[in-house]
PDB file of C-alpha atoms in Angstrom:
ATOM      1  CA  UNK W  16     102.942 104.728  83.528  1.00  0.00           C
ATOM      2  CA  UNK W  17     101.238 105.440  86.369  1.00  0.00           C
ATOM      3  CA  UNK W  18     102.113 101.693  86.956  1.00  0.00           C
ATOM      4  CA  UNK W  19      98.898  99.275  88.996  1.00  0.00           C
ATOM      5  CA  UNK W  20      96.059 101.576  90.466  1.00  0.00           C
ATOM      6  CA  UNK W  21      94.418  99.898  92.623  1.00  0.00           C
ATOM      7  CA  UNK W  22      91.064 101.411  95.185  1.00  0.00           C
ATOM      8  CA  UNK W  23      90.350 102.493  97.515  1.00  0.00           C
ATOM      9  CA  UNK W  24      93.446 102.370  99.274  1.00  0.00           C
ATOM     10  CA  UNK W  25      92.174 102.245 102.899  1.00  0.00           C
ATOM     11  CA  UNK W  26      88.557 100.263 103.180  1.00  0.00           C
ATOM     12  CA  UNK W  27      86.758 100.716 106.442  1.00  0.00           C
ATOM     13  CA  UNK W  28      83.387  98.504 106.529  1.00  0.00           C
ATOM     14  CA  UNK W  29      81.017  96.862 108.811  1.00  0.00           C
ATOM     15  CA  UNK W  30      80.292  92.290 108.644  1.00  0.00           C
ATOM     16  CA  UNK W  31      78.260  92.249 106.108  1.00  0.00           C
ATOM     17  CA  UNK W  32      78.913  94.680 103.174  1.00  0.00           C
ATOM     18  CA  UNK W  33      79.674  94.089 100.606  1.00  0.00           C
ATOM     19  CA  UNK W  34      83.266  94.710  99.662  1.00  0.00           C
ATOM     20  CA  UNK W  35      85.226  95.902  95.511  1.00  0.00           C
ATOM     21  CA  UNK W  36      88.625  96.284  95.543  1.00  0.00           C
ATOM     22  CA  UNK W  37      89.465  98.053  91.590  1.00  0.00           C
ATOM     23  CA  UNK W  38      92.534  98.159  90.260  1.00  0.00           C
ATOM     24  CA  UNK W  39      93.747  99.394  86.883  1.00  0.00           C
ATOM     25  CA  UNK W  40      96.903  97.468  85.325  1.00  0.00           C
ATOM     26  CA  UNK W  41      99.710  98.105  83.776  1.00  0.00           C
ATOM     27  CA  UNK W  42      98.910  99.425  79.397  1.00  0.00           C
ATOM     28  CA  UNK W  43      99.984  96.340  77.571  1.00  0.00           C
ATOM     29  CA  UNK W  44     100.343  93.600  80.459  1.00  0.00           C
ATOM     30  CA  UNK W  45      97.901  90.690  80.191  1.00  0.00           C
ATOM     31  CA  UNK W  46      99.031  89.463  82.707  1.00  0.00           C
ATOM     32  CA  UNK W  47      96.699  90.531  86.303  1.00  0.00           C
ATOM     33  CA  UNK W  48      97.300  88.879  90.434  1.00  0.00           C
ATOM     34  CA  UNK W  49      94.604  89.301  93.433  1.00  0.00           C
ATOM     35  CA  UNK W  50      97.339  88.414  96.340  1.00  0.00           C
ATOM     36  CA  UNK W  51      96.227  88.823  99.818  1.00  0.00           C
ATOM     37  CA  UNK W  52      98.405  89.209 102.437  1.00  0.00           C
ATOM     38  CA  UNK W  53      98.113  89.002 107.212  1.00  0.00           C
ATOM     39  CA  UNK W  54     100.065  88.985 109.236  1.00  0.00           C
ATOM     40  CA  UNK W  55      98.753  85.156 109.823  1.00  0.00           C
ATOM     41  CA  UNK W  56      99.232  83.404 106.604  1.00  0.00           C
ATOM     42  CA  UNK W  57     101.566  86.089 104.642  1.00  0.00           C
ATOM     43  CA  UNK W  58     101.250  86.574 100.586  1.00  0.00           C
ATOM     44  CA  UNK W  59      99.084  84.574  99.619  1.00  0.00           C
ATOM     45  CA  UNK W  60      98.112  84.287  95.611  1.00  0.00           C
ATOM     46  CA  UNK W  61      94.781  84.679  95.817  1.00  0.00           C
ATOM     47  CA  UNK W  62      92.929  84.223  91.297  1.00  0.00           C
ATOM     48  CA  UNK W  63      95.671  84.783  88.097  1.00  0.00           C
ATOM     49  CA  UNK W  64      93.204  86.731  85.169  1.00  0.00           C
ATOM     50  CA  UNK W  65      95.775  85.717  81.658  1.00  0.00           C
ATOM     51  CA  UNK W  66      94.124  87.220  78.720  1.00  0.00           C
ATOM     52  CA  UNK W  67      91.316  88.635  80.806  1.00  0.00           C
ATOM     53  CA  UNK W  68      89.959  84.998  81.772  1.00  0.00           C
ATOM     54  CA  UNK W  69      90.826  83.660  85.188  1.00  0.00           C
ATOM     55  CA  UNK W  70      93.645  80.753  84.963  1.00  0.00           C
ATOM     56  CA  UNK W  71      93.337  79.659  88.420  1.00  0.00           C
ATOM     57  CA  UNK W  72      91.101  80.107  91.400  1.00  0.00           C
ATOM     58  CA  UNK W  73      91.974  78.193  93.475  1.00  0.00           C
ATOM     59  CA  UNK W  74      93.981  80.764  96.654  1.00  0.00           C
ATOM     60  CA  UNK W  75      89.327  82.438  96.699  1.00  0.00           C
ATOM     61  CA  UNK W  76      89.370  81.395  99.702  1.00  0.00           C
ATOM     62  CA  UNK W  77      85.836  81.007  99.997  1.00  0.00           C
ATOM     63  CA  UNK W  78      82.701  81.514  97.720  1.00  0.00           C
ATOM     64  CA  UNK W  79      82.267  84.782  99.425  1.00  0.00           C
ATOM     65  CA  UNK W  80      85.682  85.826  96.918  1.00  0.00           C
ATOM     66  CA  UNK W  81      84.787  86.136  93.113  1.00  0.00           C
ATOM     67  CA  UNK W  82      86.456  88.557  90.633  1.00  0.00           C
ATOM     68  CA  UNK W  83      86.028  89.519  86.839  1.00  0.00           C
ATOM     69  CA  UNK W  84      88.554  90.998  84.999  1.00  0.00           C
ATOM     70  CA  UNK W  85      85.503  93.018  81.877  1.00  0.00           C
ATOM     71  CA  UNK W  86      88.030  94.416  79.626  1.00  0.00           C
ATOM     72  CA  UNK W  87      92.449  94.698  79.678  1.00  0.00           C
ATOM     73  CA  UNK W  88      92.042  97.263  82.430  1.00  0.00           C
ATOM     74  CA  UNK W  89      90.452  97.635  84.906  1.00  0.00           C
ATOM     75  CA  UNK W  90      89.635  94.600  87.426  1.00  0.00           C
ATOM     76  CA  UNK W  91      87.284  93.584  90.528  1.00  0.00           C
ATOM     77  CA  UNK W  92      87.819  92.023  93.813  1.00  0.00           C
ATOM     78  CA  UNK W  93      84.188  91.847  96.187  1.00  0.00           C
ATOM     79  CA  UNK W  94      83.871  90.103  98.975  1.00  0.00           C
ATOM     80  CA  UNK W  95      80.174  89.465  99.601  1.00  0.00           C
ATOM     81  CA  UNK W  96      79.289  89.136 103.300  1.00  0.00           C
ATOM     82  CA  UNK W  97      82.521  90.037 104.308  1.00  0.00           C
ATOM     83  CA  UNK W  98      83.731  88.980 108.018  1.00  0.00           C
ATOM     84  CA  UNK W  99      86.439  90.090 109.950  1.00  0.00           C
ATOM     85  CA  UNK W 100      89.011  87.284 109.167  1.00  0.00           C
ATOM     86  CA  UNK W 101      88.790  89.213 105.970  1.00  0.00           C
ATOM     87  CA  UNK W 102      90.750  91.481 106.969  1.00  0.00           C
ATOM     88  CA  UNK W 103      94.500  92.351 105.362  1.00  0.00           C
ATOM     89  CA  UNK W 104      96.705  94.594 102.666  1.00  0.00           C
ATOM     90  CA  UNK W 105      94.919  93.122  99.356  1.00  0.00           C
ATOM     91  CA  UNK W 106      97.548  93.620  96.486  1.00  0.00           C
ATOM     92  CA  UNK W 107      96.897  94.181  93.041  1.00  0.00           C
ATOM     93  CA  UNK W 108      99.902  92.742  90.527  1.00  0.00           C
ATOM     94  CA  UNK W 109     100.721  93.136  86.038  1.00  0.00           C
ATOM     95  CA  UNK W 110     103.139  91.524  83.707  1.00  0.00           C
ATOM     96  CA  UNK W 111     103.694  90.691  80.679  1.00  0.00           C
ATOM     97  CA  UNK W 112     104.196  87.058  79.369  1.00  0.00           C
ATOM     98  CA  UNK W 113     104.164  86.469  75.995  1.00  0.00           C
ATOM     99  CA  UNK W 114     104.172  82.116  76.854  1.00  0.00           C
ATOM    100  CA  UNK W 115     102.936  79.535  79.015  1.00  0.00           C
ATOM    101  CA  UNK W 116     102.523  80.072  82.656  1.00  0.00           C
ATOM    102  CA  UNK W 117     106.319  81.012  84.019  1.00  0.00           C
ATOM    103  CA  UNK W 118     105.738  83.649  85.587  1.00  0.00           C
ATOM    104  CA  UNK W 119     107.550  86.963  84.641  1.00  0.00           C
ATOM    105  CA  UNK W 120     108.483  90.408  86.636  1.00  0.00           C
ATOM    106  CA  UNK W 121     105.298  91.530  88.990  1.00  0.00           C
ATOM    107  CA  UNK W 122     104.324  95.279  89.104  1.00  0.00           C
ATOM    108  CA  UNK W 123     102.288  95.800  92.051  1.00  0.00           C
ATOM    109  CA  UNK W 124     100.667  97.824  92.432  1.00  0.00           C
ATOM    110  CA  UNK W 125     100.050 100.127  96.568  1.00  0.00           C
ATOM    111  CA  UNK W 126      97.304  97.735  98.287  1.00  0.00           C
ATOM    112  CA  UNK W 127      94.534  98.251  99.471  1.00  0.00           C
ATOM    113  CA  UNK W 128      94.237  97.848 103.504  1.00  0.00           C
ATOM    114  CA  UNK W 129      90.792  96.225 104.159  1.00  0.00           C
ATOM    115  CA  UNK W 130      90.433  96.292 107.625  1.00  0.00           C
ATOM    116  CA  UNK W 131      85.804  94.952 108.548  1.00  0.00           C
ATOM    117  CA  UNK W 132      85.056  95.698 112.172  1.00  0.00           C
TER     118      UNK W 132
ATOM    119  CA  UNK P 153     100.592  76.724 101.839  1.00  0.00           C
ATOM    120  CA  UNK P 154     103.388  78.919 100.788  1.00  0.00           C
ATOM    121  CA  UNK P 155     106.398  77.399  98.518  1.00  0.00           C
ATOM    122  CA  UNK P 156     109.262  79.644  98.833  1.00  0.00           C
ATOM    123  CA  UNK P 157     110.588  79.834 102.881  1.00  0.00           C
ATOM    124  CA  UNK P 158     113.052  82.175 103.792  1.00  0.00           C
ATOM    125  CA  UNK P 159     115.557  81.957 106.508  1.00  0.00           C
ATOM    126  CA  UNK P 160     116.355  84.181 108.432  1.00  0.00           C
ATOM    127  CA  UNK P 161     112.582  85.432 110.044  1.00  0.00           C
ATOM    128  CA  UNK P 162     114.379  88.695 110.922  1.00  0.00           C
ATOM    129  CA  UNK P 163     118.384  89.974 110.602  1.00  0.00           C
ATOM    130  CA  UNK P 164     119.522  93.388 111.651  1.00  0.00           C
ATOM    131  CA  UNK P 165     123.428  95.157 110.729  1.00  0.00           C
ATOM    132  CA  UNK P 166     124.529  97.749 109.997  1.00  0.00           C
ATOM    133  CA  UNK P 167     125.176  99.855 107.561  1.00  0.00           C
ATOM    134  CA  UNK P 168     127.881  98.912 105.267  1.00  0.00           C
ATOM    135  CA  UNK P 169     128.513  95.119 105.591  1.00  0.00           C
ATOM    136  CA  UNK P 170     126.563  92.534 103.682  1.00  0.00           C
ATOM    137  CA  UNK P 171     123.560  90.508 104.459  1.00  0.00           C
ATOM    138  CA  UNK P 172     122.504  87.488 102.828  1.00  0.00           C
ATOM    139  CA  UNK P 173     119.185  85.628 102.621  1.00  0.00           C
ATOM    140  CA  UNK P 174     118.095  82.176 101.648  1.00  0.00           C
ATOM    141  CA  UNK P 175     115.294  80.628  99.956  1.00  0.00           C
ATOM    142  CA  UNK P 176     114.017  76.956 100.185  1.00  0.00           C
ATOM    143  CA  UNK P 177     111.057  75.581  97.879  1.00  0.00           C
ATOM    144  CA  UNK P 178     110.109  72.218  98.064  1.00  0.00           C
ATOM    145  CA  UNK P 179     109.225  71.135  94.676  1.00  0.00           C
ATOM    146  CA  UNK P 180     110.159  72.373  90.941  1.00  0.00           C
ATOM    147  CA  UNK P 181     109.350  75.652  89.808  1.00  0.00           C
ATOM    148  CA  UNK P 182     110.383  77.264  86.102  1.00  0.00           C
ATOM    149  CA  UNK P 183     112.208  80.455  87.813  1.00  0.00           C
ATOM    150  CA  UNK P 184     113.054  81.632  91.507  1.00  0.00           C
ATOM    151  CA  UNK P 185     112.104  86.001  92.091  1.00  0.00           C
ATOM    152  CA  UNK P 186     113.083  88.418  94.647  1.00  0.00           C
ATOM    153  CA  UNK P 187     110.770  90.658  95.993  1.00  0.00           C
ATOM    154  CA  UNK P 188     111.662  93.367  98.481  1.00  0.00           C
ATOM    155  CA  UNK P 189     108.546  94.927 100.052  1.00  0.00           C
ATOM    156  CA  UNK P 190     108.730  98.870 102.211  1.00  0.00           C
ATOM    157  CA  UNK P 191     106.887  99.395 105.078  1.00  0.00           C
ATOM    158  CA  UNK P 192     103.225  99.215 103.510  1.00  0.00           C
ATOM    159  CA  UNK P 193     104.198  99.192 100.601  1.00  0.00           C
ATOM    160  CA  UNK P 194     103.712  96.805  97.546  1.00  0.00           C
ATOM    161  CA  UNK P 195     106.058  94.746  96.356  1.00  0.00           C
ATOM    162  CA  UNK P 196     108.702  95.522  94.251  1.00  0.00           C
ATOM    163  CA  UNK P 197     111.118  93.240  91.779  1.00  0.00           C
ATOM    164  CA  UNK P 198     114.030  92.563  92.431  1.00  0.00           C
ATOM    165  CA  UNK P 199     115.766  90.552  90.879  1.00  0.00           C
ATOM    166  CA  UNK P 200     114.127  87.426  88.368  1.00  0.00           C
ATOM    167  CA  UNK P 201     116.509  83.078  87.866  1.00  0.00           C
ATOM    168  CA  UNK P 202     115.252  81.249  85.519  1.00  0.00           C
ATOM    169  CA  UNK P 203     115.593  77.166  86.672  1.00  0.00           C
ATOM    170  CA  UNK P 204     119.449  76.511  83.965  1.00  0.00           C
ATOM    171  CA  UNK P 205     120.107  79.570  85.799  1.00  0.00           C
ATOM    172  CA  UNK P 206     122.640  79.672  88.723  1.00  0.00           C
ATOM    173  CA  UNK P 207     122.788  83.784  89.393  1.00  0.00           C
ATOM    174  CA  UNK P 208     123.033  87.211  88.862  1.00  0.00           C
ATOM    175  CA  UNK P 209     123.926  90.580  89.612  1.00  0.00           C
ATOM    176  CA  UNK P 210     122.562  93.108  89.074  1.00  0.00           C
ATOM    177  CA  UNK P 211     123.953  96.457  91.382  1.00  0.00           C
ATOM    178  CA  UNK P 212     124.747  95.501  94.638  1.00  0.00           C
ATOM    179  CA  UNK P 213     122.302  91.956  94.546  1.00  0.00           C
ATOM    180  CA  UNK P 214     123.523  88.815  93.615  1.00  0.00           C
ATOM    181  CA  UNK P 215     121.180  85.684  93.718  1.00  0.00           C
ATOM    182  CA  UNK P 216     122.302  82.360  93.713  1.00  0.00           C
ATOM    183  CA  UNK P 217     119.694  79.315  92.365  1.00  0.00           C
ATOM    184  CA  UNK P 218     121.643  75.172  93.665  1.00  0.00           C
ATOM    185  CA  UNK P 219     118.074  73.804  91.952  1.00  0.00           C
ATOM    186  CA  UNK P 220     119.970  70.013  93.306  1.00  0.00           C
ATOM    187  CA  UNK P 221     119.372  71.713  96.710  1.00  0.00           C
ATOM    188  CA  UNK P 222     116.320  73.896  96.254  1.00  0.00           C
ATOM    189  CA  UNK P 223     117.477  76.496  97.244  1.00  0.00           C
ATOM    190  CA  UNK P 224     118.003  80.033  96.777  1.00  0.00           C
ATOM    191  CA  UNK P 225     120.362  83.141  98.465  1.00  0.00           C
ATOM    192  CA  UNK P 226     120.348  86.976  98.015  1.00  0.00           C
ATOM    193  CA  UNK P 227     123.102  89.134  98.818  1.00  0.00           C
ATOM    194  CA  UNK P 228     122.944  92.437  99.740  1.00  0.00           C
ATOM    195  CA  UNK P 229     126.547  94.031  99.963  1.00  0.00           C
ATOM    196  CA  UNK P 230     127.064  96.727 100.981  1.00  0.00           C
ATOM    197  CA  UNK P 231     123.571  97.811 103.509  1.00  0.00           C
ATOM    198  CA  UNK P 232     122.490 101.127 103.643  1.00  0.00           C
ATOM    199  CA  UNK P 233     119.605 101.869 105.873  1.00  0.00           C
ATOM    200  CA  UNK P 234     117.176 102.122 102.870  1.00  0.00           C
ATOM    201  CA  UNK P 235     117.561  98.674 102.514  1.00  0.00           C
ATOM    202  CA  UNK P 236     115.680  98.262 105.594  1.00  0.00           C
ATOM    203  CA  UNK P 237     112.880  96.270 103.937  1.00  0.00           C
ATOM    204  CA  UNK P 238     110.682  92.735 104.093  1.00  0.00           C
ATOM    205  CA  UNK P 239     112.208  90.467 101.279  1.00  0.00           C
ATOM    206  CA  UNK P 240     110.037  88.051  99.553  1.00  0.00           C
ATOM    207  CA  UNK P 241     110.769  85.032  97.660  1.00  0.00           C
ATOM    208  CA  UNK P 242     108.696  83.936  94.858  1.00  0.00           C
ATOM    209  CA  UNK P 243     108.506  80.848  92.254  1.00  0.00           C
ATOM    210  CA  UNK P 244     106.077  78.969  90.374  1.00  0.00           C
ATOM    211  CA  UNK P 245     105.178  76.120  90.361  1.00  0.00           C
ATOM    212  CA  UNK P 246     102.557  75.175  87.457  1.00  0.00           C
ATOM    213  CA  UNK P 247      99.919  77.139  87.233  1.00  0.00           C
ATOM    214  CA  UNK P 248     100.483  78.971  90.874  1.00  0.00           C
ATOM    215  CA  UNK P 249     102.821  81.357  91.654  1.00  0.00           C
ATOM    216  CA  UNK P 250     103.618  81.623  96.191  1.00  0.00           C
ATOM    217  CA  UNK P 251     105.722  83.468  97.750  1.00  0.00           C
ATOM    218  CA  UNK P 252     107.892  83.316 100.995  1.00  0.00           C
ATOM    219  CA  UNK P 253     106.850  84.683 104.444  1.00  0.00           C
ATOM    220  CA  UNK P 254     109.879  86.905 103.794  1.00  0.00           C
ATOM    221  CA  UNK P 255     113.273  87.806 105.568  1.00  0.00           C
ATOM    222  CA  UNK P 256     112.685  91.635 107.730  1.00  0.00           C
ATOM    223  CA  UNK P 257     116.059  93.612 106.761  1.00  0.00           C
ATOM    224  CA  UNK P 258     116.769  95.669 109.645  1.00  0.00           C
ATOM    225  CA  UNK P 259     120.220  97.591 107.796  1.00  0.00           C
ATOM    226  CA  UNK P 260     121.330 100.639 111.270  1.00  0.00           C
ATOM    227  CA  UNK P 261     122.407 103.818 110.154  1.00  0.00           C
TER     228      UNK P 261
END
């Protein structure tokens, strides 16, 4: 298995532009997570999908952030408009969970390093 | 806010020595997980310990969990230079999962 795939690996954009980050989870996994990692705030959970349905998006910073999971093999995280403070590494992770919200082992992608100028 | 808090923030040891990292949390949990992150890479899962377990082993790794003290420790025995990385604990809290700030471990050859 190729593991969790994220694209792009690096993104440099200007303030105000729209940014779309993509994630392909491990086949067979039914949970998908988006995280943001910065030096100041560490690793933060942004949103969590279970069976393609957003379960908890309380970590999404503001309305400029949105995430979708149209099918079991693809998810996007969109920032519109982007701001310099959005600069961070964004990780996608997937796992297989059989019941409830007890988190199982998560498999992380390599991350997307976003720089907003 | 972060649930798990690792201690120390940074640890530097010689190859062959043992490394102990601690994690404290605030609320009740179902399980606690430890992850490793090499510089510039994604996190790699190390061990998951459930709230009804007290100790777990995996190779050179030993994790303990004390739910009465709301704390966990990760012990790496006979450390190697390749163990140099940041180590994070993660706790589940209802519908959320929170990572600590991490311990930066440096193992000198």
